[in-house]
Structure formats: C-alpha cells, structure tokens
Amino acid sequence: MPSLTVPQTPRYVPALPTKEKLQYADLAIIDLSKAATTEGRAELAVELREALTSHGFCYIINHGYTQAQNERMFDIADIPMSGVPEDEKRAYTGDSKKTGIFQGYKPRQYWHIDAGVRDQHEHYNCNRHVYSLMHPQALRPFLPDIDAFVRHNHHNILHKICRLMALSLELPEDTFVKLHDFDAPGVSYLRFMKYFPRSEEEEVRTKNVWMKGHTDFGSITLLWSQPVAALQIQTKEGWRWVKHVENALLMNIGDSMEFLTGGFYKATIHRVVQPPIDQRGYTRLSMIYFSFLNDDVRLVPLMDSPVLQRIGVKRKCEDDVAPTMKAWRVARISAYGASDLQKGKEPGIEEEVLNGIVVKHYN
C-alpha cells in the first residue's frame, strides 16, 4: 500500500535577500491566473508580447504552487547535492559532452569558464519522464514530489505560456502546445543546481563571472526565483540584475523559439556573476525547468503567423539546412564549456560555429 505520510526533507536555509542597492532590470509580471478565461488570455498575450520584445525575461506569478510547496521543492532540490555520497554521485554522473543530453549529475569543475578557471557549480538533471531512469537512493522517496512538480511545470505553466505566445503571433492557440508534447520524443528536463563560493583568485581571473553571457538553446526556460542575487540580463542599458520575487518564477525564451519566430522573439543574453557582498559565502540553489520542442521539429520560422508575415523574419540559416530541435540540442550541449571559442568581431564576444550557425558567448 502507498504510504499515507509525506516523507520529511532536511531543511535548506538560503541566504537572506540582499540589502545592496543594485541596478535591477524592470521586468514585467505575468499573472497566470488570468489565463483561465478567453478574455484573460487575450490580455496576457499582449503583455507577454511586450515583455518578450523588450527584455525577453518576465516574472510569472499565481502559477499554481503555494509558498509551502515552493519551499518543500527547494528542500528536495538540495538533496542530490547535500544528501548523496560522492561515490554514489559518480555512479549517476552523465557525460553531456559525448551524449548531447543532460541527465544525472554534472560535477563541479566540468566546464571551462575563463583564464584556466573551471566552474564551481554542481547540478542534477532529471528527464521529464521521472521514473524512466534510476535515481540516487536519498532522492527516491521524493520522486512523487518531483514527478508532480515536473508535470505541473509542463502542463500548468509551460502550456499556458505556449498558448499566450501563439495568440501573440495570431496563430491557433494550441500551436506551441503541440510542439511541446509531453509524450513525444524529446528531452525537456528539470535541473537542481547549486553554486558554491569561489576563491578570491578565481574571482579575479574571471572578473567575477561565474557563467559567461549566453542564450538558452531550448524553447522556454522556467527558473524558480530564489534570494541569492547573481543572475544578470543584458539590456539596452547594459547588464542589469534580476531581483528575487517571493514564490514567483522567471520565464525566458531560448534559441529554438527565436528560430521559430524568425527573430521576432529573441533569446535573451544572461549570465551569472558573484553575488553582492552581503550574500558572499553562501551557496546558491536553483530549480530550473528547461523545455525543448519535440525532437523532430525543424527550426524554421512559422510563416503561417500573420504577425511574422507583416513584419518579416530574419533567418539564421536557409530553411532547407535548418537543424531539427534534436540536432541543435545535441550540438549545443556537446560543445558547451568544451569547445575552443574564437574571438568575435565585437569586443568581449567569443564565437563558435555549430551546424553552420554562429553561436556567441558574451564574456
């Protein structure tokens, strides 16, 4: 018989929100509770379009999880990092450079950041079909929580955003929902990620950058807000911090959605840097749901959109050579933190060419 009691988790206590006066990005707030009605979705589609064409990031509130559920999930997110022995972690370590898939552990110092310095963050990646693979012993009692969380992100948050994006392009409302079929071949996944403080020498050598400026390569990213300030996005005014909002999540689009919209919605450049002074010395725990289009979707503009017909599109490559979602995912994951980057034409930009397409990294 199933247990009638909910397994208790060790408590993860994050740092308090920073009191430093930082230059924050002015991001829109999308109230997802309005998506329950036709009128509400029409209103939100306009708000989302404005948010994605200005900053490319926005907050999502009233997403269906309570503060208590949120806190429990962050407690669970720390278990793979703090509750699993190192030898067991090694048994569940993935090899994304060879497989082009994030699954299991990515250990610390796996990626090269800059000037010979390697990363100091660890993550545990879990495919959206949570029970399809084995997990560390300490995490197994919490798989029902994780499975419910993944499905909530996919069906109750991602799919609602997909409907709003379709409406914003004057496409049938289910256009992007069909392209994010939970049961179709694809690898949308949940990531539990923990950043650890670095040495002063490492901070100097990398100019305080923990992860270089980059775009996500999936379609839509859902990042659950947490209090340690470190995320910055590139705006017209320069780099701006992203402020923590209690029980909210941040949404941004990735490369594949930029492909499908012909550049109308652009993948936003963002990076992770050393936290402000009053949060240094603390770890930074994140929960991220990375969504990807179905593997067989070809990354070409959706020219059935009246919006794209009116404004025109900017293709990254010709349609006949455009990669599928699977090909683009494998290329980006395999190369990240492993390939030799070349200096770009613009200052502070490094480049690599994948599938004939230039990928920029902002250092």
Short mmCIF file of C-alpha atoms in Angstrom, two decimals:
data_model
loop_
_atom_site.label_atom_id
_atom_site.label_comp_id
_atom_site.label_asym_id
_atom_site.label_seq_id
_atom_site.Cartn_x
_atom_site.Cartn_y
_atom_site.Cartn_z
CA MET A 1 0.00 0.00 0.00
CA PRO A 2 1.22 3.54 -0.66
CA SER A 3 2.39 5.49 2.35
CA LEU A 4 -0.11 7.86 3.93
CA THR A 5 2.64 10.07 5.30
CA VAL A 6 4.68 12.59 3.37
CA PRO A 7 8.43 11.96 3.76
CA GLN A 8 10.18 14.78 5.55
CA THR A 9 13.09 16.59 3.98
CA PRO A 10 16.17 18.20 5.51
CA ARG A 11 15.61 21.96 5.57
CA TYR A 12 17.58 24.06 3.10
CA VAL A 13 18.04 27.57 4.50
CA PRO A 14 19.02 30.10 1.82
CA ALA A 15 20.71 33.44 2.37
CA LEU A 16 18.52 36.41 3.18
CA PRO A 17 17.74 38.73 0.24
CA THR A 18 20.50 41.25 -0.37
CA LYS A 19 20.27 44.76 1.04
CA GLU A 20 22.72 46.12 -1.53
CA LYS A 21 21.38 48.77 -3.89
CA LEU A 22 21.72 47.04 -7.25
CA GLN A 23 20.65 48.13 -10.71
CA TYR A 24 17.72 45.83 -11.36
CA ALA A 25 16.03 45.09 -14.67
CA ASP A 26 12.46 46.39 -14.85
CA LEU A 27 10.70 43.15 -15.74
CA ALA A 28 7.01 42.66 -16.44
CA ILE A 29 4.90 40.46 -14.15
CA ILE A 30 2.55 37.99 -15.85
CA ASP A 31 -0.36 36.89 -13.65
CA LEU A 32 -1.06 33.38 -14.92
CA SER A 33 -4.36 33.13 -13.05
CA LYS A 34 -5.86 35.36 -15.78
CA ALA A 35 -5.21 32.63 -18.35
CA ALA A 36 -8.31 30.77 -17.18
CA THR A 37 -10.58 32.82 -19.47
CA THR A 38 -10.54 33.70 -23.17
CA GLU A 39 -10.52 37.40 -22.32
CA GLY A 40 -7.71 36.94 -19.82
CA ARG A 41 -5.54 35.06 -22.31
CA ALA A 42 -6.06 37.78 -24.91
CA GLU A 43 -4.95 40.39 -22.37
CA LEU A 44 -1.93 38.36 -21.23
CA ALA A 45 -0.86 37.67 -24.82
CA VAL A 46 -0.39 41.41 -25.33
CA GLU A 47 1.51 41.73 -22.04
CA LEU A 48 3.74 38.76 -22.86
CA ARG A 49 4.48 40.08 -26.34
CA GLU A 50 5.60 43.40 -24.86
CA ALA A 51 7.72 41.67 -22.22
CA LEU A 52 9.46 39.37 -24.68
CA THR A 53 10.17 42.08 -27.25
CA SER A 54 11.60 44.44 -24.61
CA HIS A 55 13.65 42.38 -22.13
CA GLY A 56 12.97 38.78 -23.12
CA PHE A 57 12.53 37.89 -19.43
CA CYS A 58 9.44 38.25 -17.24
CA TYR A 59 8.11 37.08 -13.90
CA ILE A 60 5.28 34.54 -13.66
CA ILE A 61 3.04 34.69 -10.58
CA ASN A 62 -0.07 32.76 -9.49
CA HIS A 63 1.35 29.69 -11.19
CA GLY A 64 -0.46 27.17 -9.01
CA TYR A 65 2.16 26.31 -6.37
CA THR A 66 1.88 27.68 -2.85
CA GLN A 67 4.79 29.12 -0.91
CA ALA A 68 4.86 25.97 1.23
CA GLN A 69 5.05 23.75 -1.86
CA ASN A 70 7.77 26.01 -3.26
CA GLU A 71 9.86 25.72 -0.09
CA ARG A 72 9.45 21.93 0.02
CA MET A 73 10.69 21.66 -3.56
CA PHE A 74 13.79 23.73 -2.73
CA ASP A 75 14.41 21.39 0.21
CA ILE A 76 14.19 18.44 -2.17
CA ALA A 77 16.41 20.23 -4.71
CA ASP A 78 19.27 20.24 -2.22
CA ILE A 79 19.14 16.50 -1.53
CA PRO A 80 21.13 15.43 -4.63
CA MET A 81 23.90 17.83 -3.63
CA SER A 82 23.94 17.53 0.17
CA GLY A 83 22.40 14.11 0.83
CA VAL A 84 24.18 11.80 -1.61
CA PRO A 85 27.70 10.37 -1.01
CA GLU A 86 30.35 11.29 -3.56
CA ASP A 87 30.87 7.71 -4.72
CA GLU A 88 27.15 7.33 -5.41
CA LYS A 89 27.16 10.66 -7.28
CA ARG A 90 29.84 9.30 -9.58
CA ALA A 91 27.60 6.34 -10.43
CA TYR A 92 24.91 8.77 -11.63
CA THR A 93 27.18 11.23 -13.42
CA GLY A 94 26.23 11.98 -17.01
CA ASP A 95 28.54 12.74 -19.93
CA SER A 96 26.84 15.55 -21.80
CA LYS A 97 29.90 16.23 -23.96
CA LYS A 98 29.54 12.78 -25.52
CA THR A 99 25.77 12.22 -25.38
CA GLY A 100 24.36 15.69 -26.04
CA ILE A 101 21.88 15.08 -23.20
CA PHE A 102 21.80 16.46 -19.66
CA GLN A 103 20.89 13.59 -17.35
CA GLY A 104 22.13 12.87 -13.85
CA TYR A 105 24.99 14.79 -12.28
CA LYS A 106 27.16 17.47 -13.80
CA PRO A 107 30.04 17.64 -11.30
CA ARG A 108 31.92 20.76 -10.28
CA GLN A 109 34.86 21.81 -12.49
CA TYR A 110 33.34 20.12 -15.55
CA TRP A 111 33.25 23.29 -17.70
CA HIS A 112 35.95 25.80 -18.50
CA ILE A 113 34.82 29.34 -17.63
CA ASP A 114 37.78 31.61 -18.44
CA ALA A 115 41.54 32.06 -17.91
CA GLY A 116 42.02 28.44 -16.88
CA VAL A 117 39.29 28.62 -14.20
CA ARG A 118 36.69 25.86 -14.16
CA ASP A 119 33.14 26.08 -12.83
CA GLN A 120 32.12 25.65 -9.19
CA HIS A 121 28.54 24.57 -9.62
CA GLU A 122 27.00 21.15 -9.46
CA HIS A 123 23.69 20.07 -10.87
CA TYR A 124 21.42 17.10 -11.01
CA ASN A 125 19.29 16.79 -14.14
CA CYS A 126 16.09 14.80 -14.27
CA ASN A 127 14.31 13.92 -17.53
CA ARG A 128 10.62 14.91 -17.58
CA HIS A 129 9.75 11.18 -17.51
CA VAL A 130 10.97 10.98 -13.95
CA TYR A 131 10.53 7.24 -13.47
CA SER A 132 12.21 6.26 -16.75
CA LEU A 133 15.68 6.21 -15.16
CA MET A 134 17.18 5.34 -11.79
CA HIS A 135 17.98 7.99 -9.19
CA PRO A 136 20.20 8.16 -6.08
CA GLN A 137 18.85 6.35 -3.03
CA ALA A 138 18.30 9.53 -0.97
CA LEU A 139 16.14 11.04 -3.71
CA ARG A 140 13.85 8.05 -4.31
CA PRO A 141 11.32 8.76 -1.53
CA PHE A 142 10.72 12.17 -3.14
CA LEU A 143 10.18 11.04 -6.73
CA PRO A 144 6.39 11.54 -6.42
CA ASP A 145 7.04 15.20 -5.47
CA ILE A 146 9.48 15.63 -8.36
CA ASP A 147 7.18 13.95 -10.87
CA ALA A 148 4.26 16.16 -9.80
CA PHE A 149 6.48 19.25 -9.99
CA VAL A 150 7.71 18.40 -13.50
CA ARG A 151 4.19 17.77 -14.75
CA HIS A 152 2.97 20.99 -13.16
CA ASN A 153 5.74 22.96 -14.86
CA HIS A 154 4.97 21.35 -18.21
CA HIS A 155 1.18 21.20 -18.29
CA ASN A 156 0.08 24.01 -15.98
CA ILE A 157 2.75 26.63 -16.64
CA LEU A 158 4.61 25.90 -19.90
CA HIS A 159 1.48 25.01 -21.88
CA LYS A 160 -0.32 28.12 -20.67
CA ILE A 161 2.64 30.25 -21.77
CA CYS A 162 2.63 28.38 -25.10
CA ARG A 163 -0.99 29.39 -25.65
CA LEU A 164 -0.22 33.02 -24.89
CA MET A 165 2.73 33.02 -27.28
CA ALA A 166 0.60 31.51 -30.05
CA LEU A 167 -2.06 34.18 -29.52
CA SER A 168 0.61 36.87 -29.59
CA LEU A 169 1.58 35.67 -33.08
CA GLU A 170 -2.08 35.29 -34.17
CA LEU A 171 -1.63 31.55 -34.54
CA PRO A 172 -4.06 28.82 -33.40
CA GLU A 173 -3.89 28.69 -29.63
CA ASP A 174 -2.58 25.11 -29.48
CA THR A 175 0.27 25.65 -31.99
CA PHE A 176 3.12 25.64 -29.46
CA VAL A 177 1.36 23.19 -27.13
CA LYS A 178 1.53 20.58 -29.89
CA LEU A 179 5.23 21.34 -30.38
CA HIS A 180 5.81 20.66 -26.66
CA ASP A 181 4.10 17.26 -26.42
CA PHE A 182 4.98 15.72 -23.06
CA ASP A 183 4.92 12.20 -24.52
CA ALA A 184 6.66 12.89 -27.85
CA PRO A 185 10.39 12.13 -28.27
CA GLY A 186 12.27 14.99 -26.63
CA VAL A 187 14.26 15.87 -23.53
CA SER A 188 12.67 18.68 -21.54
CA TYR A 189 14.14 18.29 -18.07
CA LEU A 190 14.27 19.60 -14.51
CA ARG A 191 17.59 20.81 -13.12
CA PHE A 192 18.52 21.19 -9.48
CA MET A 193 21.63 23.39 -9.46
CA LYS A 194 23.91 24.57 -6.67
CA TYR A 195 26.61 27.22 -6.97
CA PHE A 196 29.44 27.17 -4.43
CA PRO A 197 31.58 30.16 -3.37
CA ARG A 198 34.89 30.51 -5.23
CA SER A 199 38.34 31.61 -4.18
CA GLU A 200 39.38 35.24 -4.50
CA GLU A 201 41.98 34.22 -7.08
CA GLU A 202 39.28 32.61 -9.24
CA GLU A 203 37.10 35.71 -8.95
CA VAL A 204 39.95 37.95 -10.11
CA ARG A 205 40.89 35.71 -13.05
CA THR A 206 37.30 35.51 -14.30
CA LYS A 207 36.37 39.13 -13.45
CA ASN A 208 33.72 37.79 -11.05
CA VAL A 209 31.84 35.95 -13.82
CA TRP A 210 30.53 32.53 -12.77
CA MET A 211 28.89 31.68 -16.09
CA LYS A 212 29.55 33.65 -19.28
CA GLY A 213 26.81 35.56 -21.03
CA HIS A 214 24.84 33.12 -23.16
CA THR A 215 21.43 32.30 -24.53
CA ASP A 216 19.50 29.18 -23.62
CA PHE A 217 19.19 26.79 -26.55
CA GLY A 218 15.82 25.25 -25.78
CA SER A 219 12.45 26.91 -26.27
CA ILE A 220 11.20 28.24 -22.92
CA THR A 221 13.05 28.26 -19.59
CA LEU A 222 11.26 28.40 -16.23
CA LEU A 223 13.56 29.49 -13.39
CA TRP A 224 12.07 29.45 -9.90
CA SER A 225 13.07 32.63 -8.07
CA GLN A 226 15.49 32.32 -5.13
CA PRO A 227 17.03 35.04 -2.94
CA VAL A 228 20.76 34.98 -3.83
CA ALA A 229 21.36 37.72 -6.40
CA ALA A 230 23.70 36.57 -9.18
CA LEU A 231 21.65 36.44 -12.38
CA GLN A 232 22.08 39.36 -14.77
CA ILE A 233 20.49 40.01 -18.15
CA GLN A 234 21.82 42.14 -20.97
CA THR A 235 19.60 45.15 -21.67
CA LYS A 236 19.92 48.20 -23.88
CA GLU A 237 21.36 49.99 -20.83
CA GLY A 238 23.90 47.24 -20.13
CA TRP A 239 23.95 44.37 -17.63
CA ARG A 240 21.13 44.51 -15.06
CA TRP A 241 20.49 42.33 -12.01
CA VAL A 242 17.36 40.22 -11.68
CA LYS A 243 15.53 40.78 -8.40
CA HIS A 244 14.12 37.96 -6.29
CA VAL A 245 10.32 37.85 -6.08
CA GLU A 246 8.89 35.51 -3.46
CA ASN A 247 7.11 32.45 -4.90
CA ALA A 248 7.49 33.66 -8.47
CA LEU A 249 9.36 32.21 -11.37
CA LEU A 250 11.26 33.79 -14.21
CA MET A 251 10.50 32.89 -17.79
CA ASN A 252 12.70 33.47 -20.82
CA ILE A 253 12.91 32.09 -24.33
CA GLY A 254 15.81 30.27 -25.94
CA ASP A 255 17.35 29.84 -29.37
CA SER A 256 14.76 27.44 -30.74
CA MET A 257 11.90 29.87 -30.14
CA GLU A 258 13.95 32.60 -31.80
CA PHE A 259 14.32 30.29 -34.81
CA LEU A 260 10.56 29.62 -34.95
CA THR A 261 9.64 33.30 -34.71
CA GLY A 262 12.22 34.46 -37.22
CA GLY A 263 13.87 36.69 -34.64
CA PHE A 264 10.66 38.39 -33.55
CA TYR A 265 11.22 36.93 -30.09
CA LYS A 266 14.94 36.91 -29.34
CA ALA A 267 16.72 34.63 -26.94
CA THR A 268 17.93 36.90 -24.14
CA ILE A 269 21.60 37.02 -23.19
CA HIS A 270 22.15 36.38 -19.49
CA ARG A 271 24.99 35.44 -17.18
CA VAL A 272 25.74 34.53 -13.56
CA VAL A 273 28.19 36.60 -11.51
CA GLN A 274 29.50 36.74 -7.96
CA PRO A 275 26.71 37.73 -5.53
CA PRO A 276 26.79 41.07 -3.71
CA ILE A 277 28.92 41.43 -0.58
CA ASP A 278 26.21 40.54 1.96
CA GLN A 279 25.48 37.20 0.22
CA ARG A 280 29.03 36.02 -0.43
CA GLY A 281 29.99 32.82 1.31
CA TYR A 282 26.53 31.32 0.79
CA THR A 283 25.57 28.65 -1.69
CA ARG A 284 23.00 29.47 -4.37
CA LEU A 285 20.40 26.77 -5.05
CA SER A 286 18.27 26.87 -8.20
CA MET A 287 15.39 24.92 -9.74
CA ILE A 288 15.02 25.24 -13.50
CA TYR A 289 12.66 23.56 -15.95
CA PHE A 290 14.28 23.62 -19.39
CA SER A 291 11.70 22.93 -22.07
CA PHE A 292 12.52 21.82 -25.59
CA LEU A 293 10.43 21.40 -28.71
CA ASN A 294 9.67 17.87 -29.87
CA ASP A 295 12.87 16.35 -31.26
CA ASP A 296 11.63 16.25 -34.86
CA VAL A 297 10.60 19.92 -35.08
CA ARG A 298 12.61 21.72 -37.76
CA LEU A 299 13.79 25.13 -36.58
CA VAL A 300 12.30 27.31 -39.32
CA PRO A 301 10.05 30.39 -38.98
CA LEU A 302 6.34 29.71 -38.59
CA MET A 303 5.24 31.69 -41.61
CA ASP A 304 1.57 30.86 -41.05
CA SER A 305 1.72 33.64 -38.45
CA PRO A 306 0.06 36.83 -39.76
CA VAL A 307 2.36 38.78 -37.42
CA LEU A 308 5.51 37.33 -38.98
CA GLN A 309 4.07 37.85 -42.46
CA ARG A 310 3.54 41.53 -41.71
CA ILE A 311 6.86 42.34 -40.05
CA GLY A 312 9.13 39.90 -41.88
CA VAL A 313 11.64 37.47 -40.43
CA LYS A 314 15.39 37.18 -40.01
CA ARG A 315 16.57 33.65 -40.62
CA LYS A 316 19.74 32.31 -39.00
CA CYS A 317 20.10 29.89 -41.92
CA GLU A 318 18.22 28.78 -45.01
CA ASP A 319 15.17 26.64 -44.33
CA ASP A 320 16.48 23.63 -46.26
CA VAL A 321 19.53 23.32 -43.99
CA ALA A 322 17.87 24.33 -40.71
CA PRO A 323 18.57 21.83 -37.90
CA THR A 324 15.91 19.91 -36.03
CA MET A 325 15.44 20.52 -32.34
CA LYS A 326 17.35 17.31 -31.60
CA ALA A 327 20.32 18.23 -33.83
CA TRP A 328 20.55 21.73 -32.31
CA ARG A 329 20.27 20.41 -28.76
CA VAL A 330 22.97 17.80 -29.26
CA ALA A 331 25.32 20.33 -30.88
CA ARG A 332 24.87 22.96 -28.17
CA ILE A 333 25.10 20.58 -25.21
CA SER A 334 28.10 18.68 -26.56
CA ALA A 335 30.04 21.89 -27.23
CA TYR A 336 29.18 23.89 -24.10
CA GLY A 337 32.21 24.54 -21.92
CA ALA A 338 34.28 22.17 -24.07
CA SER A 339 34.89 23.75 -27.46
CA ASP A 340 37.57 26.34 -28.20
CA LEU A 341 35.92 29.72 -28.65
CA GLN A 342 37.23 32.24 -31.15
CA LYS A 343 37.30 35.99 -30.64
CA GLY A 344 34.39 37.65 -32.41
CA LYS A 345 34.36 40.88 -34.36
CA GLU A 346 32.79 42.73 -31.43
CA PRO A 347 34.71 43.41 -28.17
CA GLY A 348 34.04 40.93 -25.38
CA ILE A 349 32.35 38.40 -27.65
CA GLU A 350 33.61 34.89 -28.38
CA GLU A 351 32.14 32.67 -31.08
CA GLU A 352 31.79 29.09 -32.20
CA VAL A 353 30.06 27.66 -35.27
CA LEU A 354 27.58 24.83 -34.76
CA ASN A 355 25.57 23.31 -37.62
CA GLY A 356 26.74 26.22 -39.76
CA ILE A 357 25.25 28.76 -37.32
CA VAL A 358 27.32 31.25 -35.32
CA VAL A 359 26.81 30.96 -31.54
CA LYS A 360 28.00 33.91 -29.45
CA HIS A 361 29.28 33.90 -25.88
CA TYR A 362 29.46 37.20 -24.03
CA ASN A 363 32.48 37.45 -21.75
#
